[in-house]
XYZ file of C-alpha atoms in Angstrom:
356
model
C -29.187 10.031 74.256
C -27.269 9.125 71.061
C -27.476 11.692 68.537
C -29.534 10.652 65.814
C -27.336 11.445 62.905
C -24.810 8.853 64.450
C -27.609 6.117 63.289
C -26.871 4.519 60.066
C -30.443 4.393 59.443
C -30.726 8.268 59.776
C -27.560 9.003 57.424
C -28.557 10.501 54.231
C -28.770 7.365 51.940
C -25.781 5.802 53.373
C -23.616 9.009 52.424
C -20.505 8.266 54.436
C -20.425 4.748 53.629
C -20.300 5.736 49.866
C -17.948 8.603 49.853
C -15.610 7.357 52.303
C -15.713 10.197 54.162
C -15.044 8.833 57.784
C -11.494 8.334 56.789
C -8.754 10.930 56.281
C -8.640 11.475 52.720
C -12.174 10.957 51.471
C -13.504 8.979 48.421
C -11.938 7.435 45.601
C -14.160 9.383 43.520
C -13.169 12.770 44.885
C -9.364 11.758 44.194
C -10.522 11.028 40.775
C -12.227 14.762 40.730
C -9.053 16.328 41.735
C -10.604 17.331 45.205
C -8.865 18.089 48.329
C -10.134 15.177 50.525
C -9.618 16.377 54.131
C -11.313 19.816 53.187
C -14.218 18.328 50.981
C -15.193 16.017 53.896
C -16.213 18.752 55.993
C -18.728 20.061 53.688
C -21.299 17.287 53.180
C -23.354 19.426 50.729
C -20.560 19.548 48.486
C -20.364 15.901 48.438
C -22.434 14.907 45.532
C -20.870 17.336 43.222
C -17.506 15.850 43.298
C -18.835 12.187 43.647
C -20.533 12.882 39.863
C -17.536 14.676 38.673
C -15.123 11.998 39.469
C -17.404 9.434 38.133
C -17.674 11.537 34.683
C -13.674 11.261 34.964
C -13.393 7.892 35.677
C -15.818 6.983 32.678
C -13.424 9.079 30.479
C -10.447 6.531 31.786
C -12.726 3.423 30.804
C -13.609 5.000 27.318
C -10.130 5.835 26.453
C -9.082 2.531 27.852
C -11.426 0.288 25.486
C -10.929 2.666 22.422
C -7.190 2.304 22.413
C -7.359 -1.037 23.573
C -9.181 -2.194 20.199
C -6.784 0.072 18.513
C -3.663 -1.643 19.677
C -5.229 -5.188 19.303
C -5.618 -4.209 15.471
C -1.901 -3.474 15.651
C -0.305 -6.325 17.665
C -3.094 -9.224 17.598
C -2.071 -9.719 21.110
C -4.610 -9.543 23.986
C -2.018 -9.348 26.500
C -0.043 -6.086 24.930
C -3.504 -4.790 24.033
C -4.467 -4.758 27.543
C -1.543 -3.470 28.648
C -1.280 -0.453 26.243
C -5.093 0.159 27.117
C -4.395 0.513 30.663
C -1.439 2.861 30.150
C -3.118 4.869 27.444
C -6.476 5.176 29.818
C -4.111 6.385 32.741
C -2.619 8.802 30.615
C -5.818 10.615 29.342
C -7.097 9.983 32.767
C -4.350 11.944 34.305
C -4.601 14.456 31.828
C -8.543 15.020 32.491
C -7.721 15.262 36.411
C -5.256 17.614 35.842
C -7.313 20.134 33.828
C -10.410 19.738 36.223
C -8.252 20.041 39.132
C -6.341 23.145 38.152
C -9.502 25.302 37.540
C -10.399 27.158 40.765
C -13.655 28.759 41.314
C -13.282 31.333 43.994
C -11.305 34.340 43.274
C -11.625 34.620 39.878
C -14.121 35.977 37.316
C -16.363 34.134 35.025
C -14.650 35.484 32.065
C -11.076 34.390 33.498
C -12.409 31.022 34.282
C -13.248 30.554 30.632
C -10.525 31.818 29.662
C -8.637 29.469 31.646
C -10.693 26.630 30.560
C -10.291 27.187 26.881
C -7.346 25.529 26.519
C -8.362 22.757 28.493
C -11.478 22.454 26.359
C -9.433 22.402 23.313
C -7.170 19.779 24.776
C -10.459 17.656 25.714
C -11.924 17.886 22.290
C -8.595 16.478 20.702
C -8.670 13.786 23.239
C -12.359 13.213 22.583
C -11.555 12.926 18.724
C -8.704 10.513 19.443
C -11.218 8.143 21.672
C -13.686 8.243 19.415
C -12.220 6.954 16.265
C -11.548 3.218 17.275
C -14.839 3.056 18.954
C -16.534 3.982 15.446
C -13.966 1.299 13.803
C -15.548 -1.267 16.294
C -19.107 -0.149 15.918
C -18.926 -0.328 12.028
C -16.521 -3.431 11.684
C -18.745 -5.776 9.499
C -19.291 -3.140 7.043
C -15.808 -1.674 7.328
C -14.726 -5.622 6.694
C -16.314 -5.421 3.361
C -15.079 -1.922 2.384
C -11.404 -3.041 3.196
C -12.023 -5.829 0.796
C -13.040 -3.802 -1.788
C -10.204 -1.540 -1.271
C -7.816 -4.423 -1.277
C -9.159 -5.855 -4.562
C -8.930 -2.357 -6.040
C -5.286 -1.720 -4.711
C -3.968 -5.332 -5.712
C -5.419 -4.580 -9.071
C -3.950 -0.927 -9.303
C -0.327 -2.639 -8.282
C -0.562 -5.491 -10.955
C -1.385 -2.962 -13.655
C 1.741 -1.161 -12.345
C 4.103 -4.258 -12.134
C 2.696 -5.570 -15.764
C 3.928 -2.159 -17.164
C 7.315 -2.218 -15.594
C 7.372 -5.844 -16.479
C 7.034 -4.894 -20.124
C 9.340 -2.061 -20.435
C 11.773 -4.585 -18.863
C 11.252 -7.194 -21.132
C 10.862 -5.098 -24.116
C 14.226 -5.730 -25.747
C 13.987 -9.837 -25.162
C 10.390 -9.628 -26.443
C 11.690 -7.600 -29.421
C 14.419 -10.198 -30.141
C 12.308 -13.153 -29.721
C 10.062 -11.682 -32.375
C 12.613 -11.253 -34.694
C 13.903 -14.467 -34.563
C 10.561 -16.058 -34.679
C 9.644 -13.754 -37.758
C 12.999 -14.937 -39.461
C 12.403 -18.478 -38.596
C 8.927 -18.043 -40.115
C 10.181 -16.497 -43.326
C 12.727 -19.456 -43.902
C 9.730 -22.081 -43.208
C 7.795 -20.134 -45.569
C 10.455 -20.209 -48.191
C 11.101 -23.906 -47.983
C 7.311 -24.463 -48.212
C 7.001 -22.338 -51.378
C 10.192 -24.171 -52.574
C 8.232 -27.814 -52.111
C 5.191 -26.759 -53.152
C 7.012 -25.566 -56.464
C 8.435 -28.728 -57.147
C 5.169 -30.996 -56.236
C 2.933 -28.894 -58.222
C 5.559 -29.501 -61.285
C 5.273 -33.158 -60.649
C 1.481 -33.476 -60.927
C 0.912 -30.848 -63.512
C -1.106 -28.496 -61.438
C 1.926 -25.411 -61.397
C 4.956 -24.586 -63.332
C 4.799 -25.919 -66.786
C 1.885 -27.435 -66.344
C 3.074 -30.804 -67.932
C 2.715 -33.589 -65.623
C 5.355 -35.805 -65.280
C 8.196 -33.683 -66.516
C 10.986 -35.005 -64.724
C 13.960 -32.615 -65.507
C 11.976 -29.625 -64.508
C 10.760 -31.359 -61.446
C 14.151 -32.595 -60.404
C 15.527 -28.997 -60.734
C 12.971 -27.427 -58.480
C 13.391 -30.359 -55.946
C 17.077 -29.726 -55.976
C 16.615 -26.223 -55.194
C 14.487 -26.982 -52.384
C 16.929 -29.524 -51.131
C 19.899 -27.324 -51.377
C 17.950 -24.368 -49.824
C 17.033 -26.716 -47.029
C 20.487 -28.201 -46.360
C 21.684 -24.208 -46.196
C 18.794 -23.354 -43.678
C 19.533 -26.612 -41.196
C 22.146 -25.021 -39.575
C 20.526 -21.613 -39.320
C 17.208 -23.308 -37.855
C 19.770 -24.804 -35.209
C 21.296 -21.504 -34.098
C 17.636 -19.468 -34.200
C 15.892 -22.444 -31.841
C 18.944 -22.189 -29.746
C 18.517 -18.462 -29.311
C 14.745 -18.603 -29.557
C 15.180 -20.981 -26.327
C 17.270 -18.503 -24.558
C 14.851 -15.796 -25.145
C 11.966 -17.775 -23.884
C 13.405 -18.873 -21.041
C 14.568 -15.089 -20.377
C 10.858 -14.211 -20.606
C 9.583 -17.520 -18.556
C 11.689 -16.377 -15.688
C 10.645 -12.574 -15.959
C 6.863 -14.012 -15.855
C 7.740 -16.230 -12.976
C 9.407 -13.436 -11.403
C 6.281 -11.108 -12.072
C 3.815 -13.410 -10.598
C 5.632 -14.266 -7.548
C 5.889 -10.684 -6.838
C 1.975 -10.131 -7.497
C 1.269 -13.039 -5.492
C 3.404 -11.771 -2.630
C 1.987 -8.404 -2.475
C -1.614 -9.877 -2.342
C -0.644 -11.812 0.371
C 1.173 -9.189 2.382
C -1.886 -6.800 2.133
C -4.287 -9.284 3.264
C -1.901 -10.441 6.157
C -1.292 -6.944 7.200
C -4.539 -5.063 7.411
C -3.997 -2.478 10.001
C -5.652 0.247 11.910
C -4.863 2.706 8.933
C -6.132 0.290 6.577
C -9.344 0.051 8.623
C -9.507 3.720 9.132
C -9.329 4.671 5.427
C -12.111 1.968 4.818
C -14.313 3.837 7.390
C -13.366 7.241 5.745
C -14.435 5.726 2.420
C -17.708 4.266 3.942
C -18.463 7.903 5.249
C -18.173 9.258 1.650
C -20.118 6.985 0.173
C -23.014 6.368 2.829
C -24.152 9.830 4.262
C -25.711 7.690 7.111
C -22.298 6.217 8.297
C -21.187 10.398 7.937
C -23.838 11.058 10.587
C -23.527 8.031 12.879
C -19.561 8.882 12.766
C -20.214 12.543 13.616
C -22.923 11.886 16.399
C -20.456 9.166 18.047
C -17.760 11.683 18.051
C -19.856 14.268 19.340
C -21.048 11.967 22.051
C -17.365 11.068 22.965
C -16.308 15.080 22.884
C -19.165 15.788 25.069
C -18.017 13.109 27.706
C -14.510 13.992 27.460
C -15.361 17.700 27.855
C -18.156 17.419 30.610
C -15.845 17.546 33.507
C -14.323 20.925 32.588
C -17.800 22.207 31.812
C -19.149 20.772 34.923
C -16.375 22.081 36.733
C -17.453 25.931 35.190
C -20.994 25.848 35.672
C -20.717 24.549 39.452
C -21.712 27.430 41.758
C -19.045 28.481 44.099
C -19.655 26.461 47.334
C -18.230 26.107 50.688
C -15.605 24.008 49.730
C -14.145 26.514 47.229
C -13.937 28.982 49.848
C -12.234 26.639 52.288
C -9.899 25.761 49.577
C -9.227 29.112 48.780
C -8.357 29.880 52.495
C -6.485 26.716 52.644
C -4.315 27.980 49.410
C -4.314 31.897 49.675
C -3.244 32.310 53.387
C 0.043 30.250 53.125
C 0.800 32.121 49.814
C 0.020 35.502 51.474
C 2.234 34.713 54.202
C 5.037 33.850 51.788
C 4.633 36.619 49.698
C 4.691 39.023 52.832
C 7.812 36.856 54.017
C 9.311 37.320 50.624
C 8.710 41.277 50.783
C 10.072 41.536 54.401
C 13.256 39.851 53.104
C 13.611 42.144 50.038
C 13.289 44.983 52.565
C 15.931 43.767 55.014
C 18.312 43.381 51.934
C 17.632 46.684 50.399
C 17.952 48.541 53.954
C 21.136 46.573 54.597
C 22.256 47.774 51.141
C 21.524 51.171 51.925
C 23.457 51.034 55.381
C 26.616 49.898 53.763
C 26.591 52.858 51.241
């Protein structure tokens, strides 16, 4: 009669097929949990613990990969690179987590020592959790962040333009001052000529000067003064106009350069919105909106809990037969090696004493 436990129908929830315990190395989840497969497969009551522990560790790999994938995509804007870096980063985090869990031993250590050993691992897990959480928060609040990024860009461009305007004003101050002096000189000369012209016109029509209309002598004298002054000013007008053209060209070139600099900065700022800019926008949103701050806090705590869960779970697990068997696997060879070393040291010491 066949043993009832060999029947798939009597196997507890198809456990062997789930864990792969019929193989030599145990299941993939055991490997994720850092368990020793050949030892663990001997104790079926321990399997669910390490299946769950391995599943949690695998979940941290998935979260780390998704989080870093989004972060790298915002940097490179290339799906291939983002996927490649996401897998690499996820494996790095997974390897850290697996090491931290696998290096905690349950048997032969007091609860206090276990906590002291686990504390730096928990601190590291918290830091990893914060690192994983930030890109996920950026993705969850993407629409709100886009609006804040635009607001920040407008303010950033405005500040840059104001700075450039101030620098440009200082740079072109001498040119503008020279142009203003030339313009003032030309205006004064024009006013002088206009005054002389009005003088002889009023003298001619009797509205000014002697007040006698048609006095040709005085009119001719004033007209002569106007013509003589205009003749003298003619060459100076030409010189001033040439200098004004040069100064105006310098100012126009400077303005064109300023506008080009402003336009290039604005385009560069909009075309290079990266992870840091989005992270700053999320920080600004958190400062302005308490609900965003609270949501970020809860998300960070959730990721930190998931990241520290394997270590905490390992600490909370009671000592089981697997832990005893694992201690046996490790301690017996270690004891034999230590005894061998002690005997070797005694042999060397005895040899030295005999030689003396």
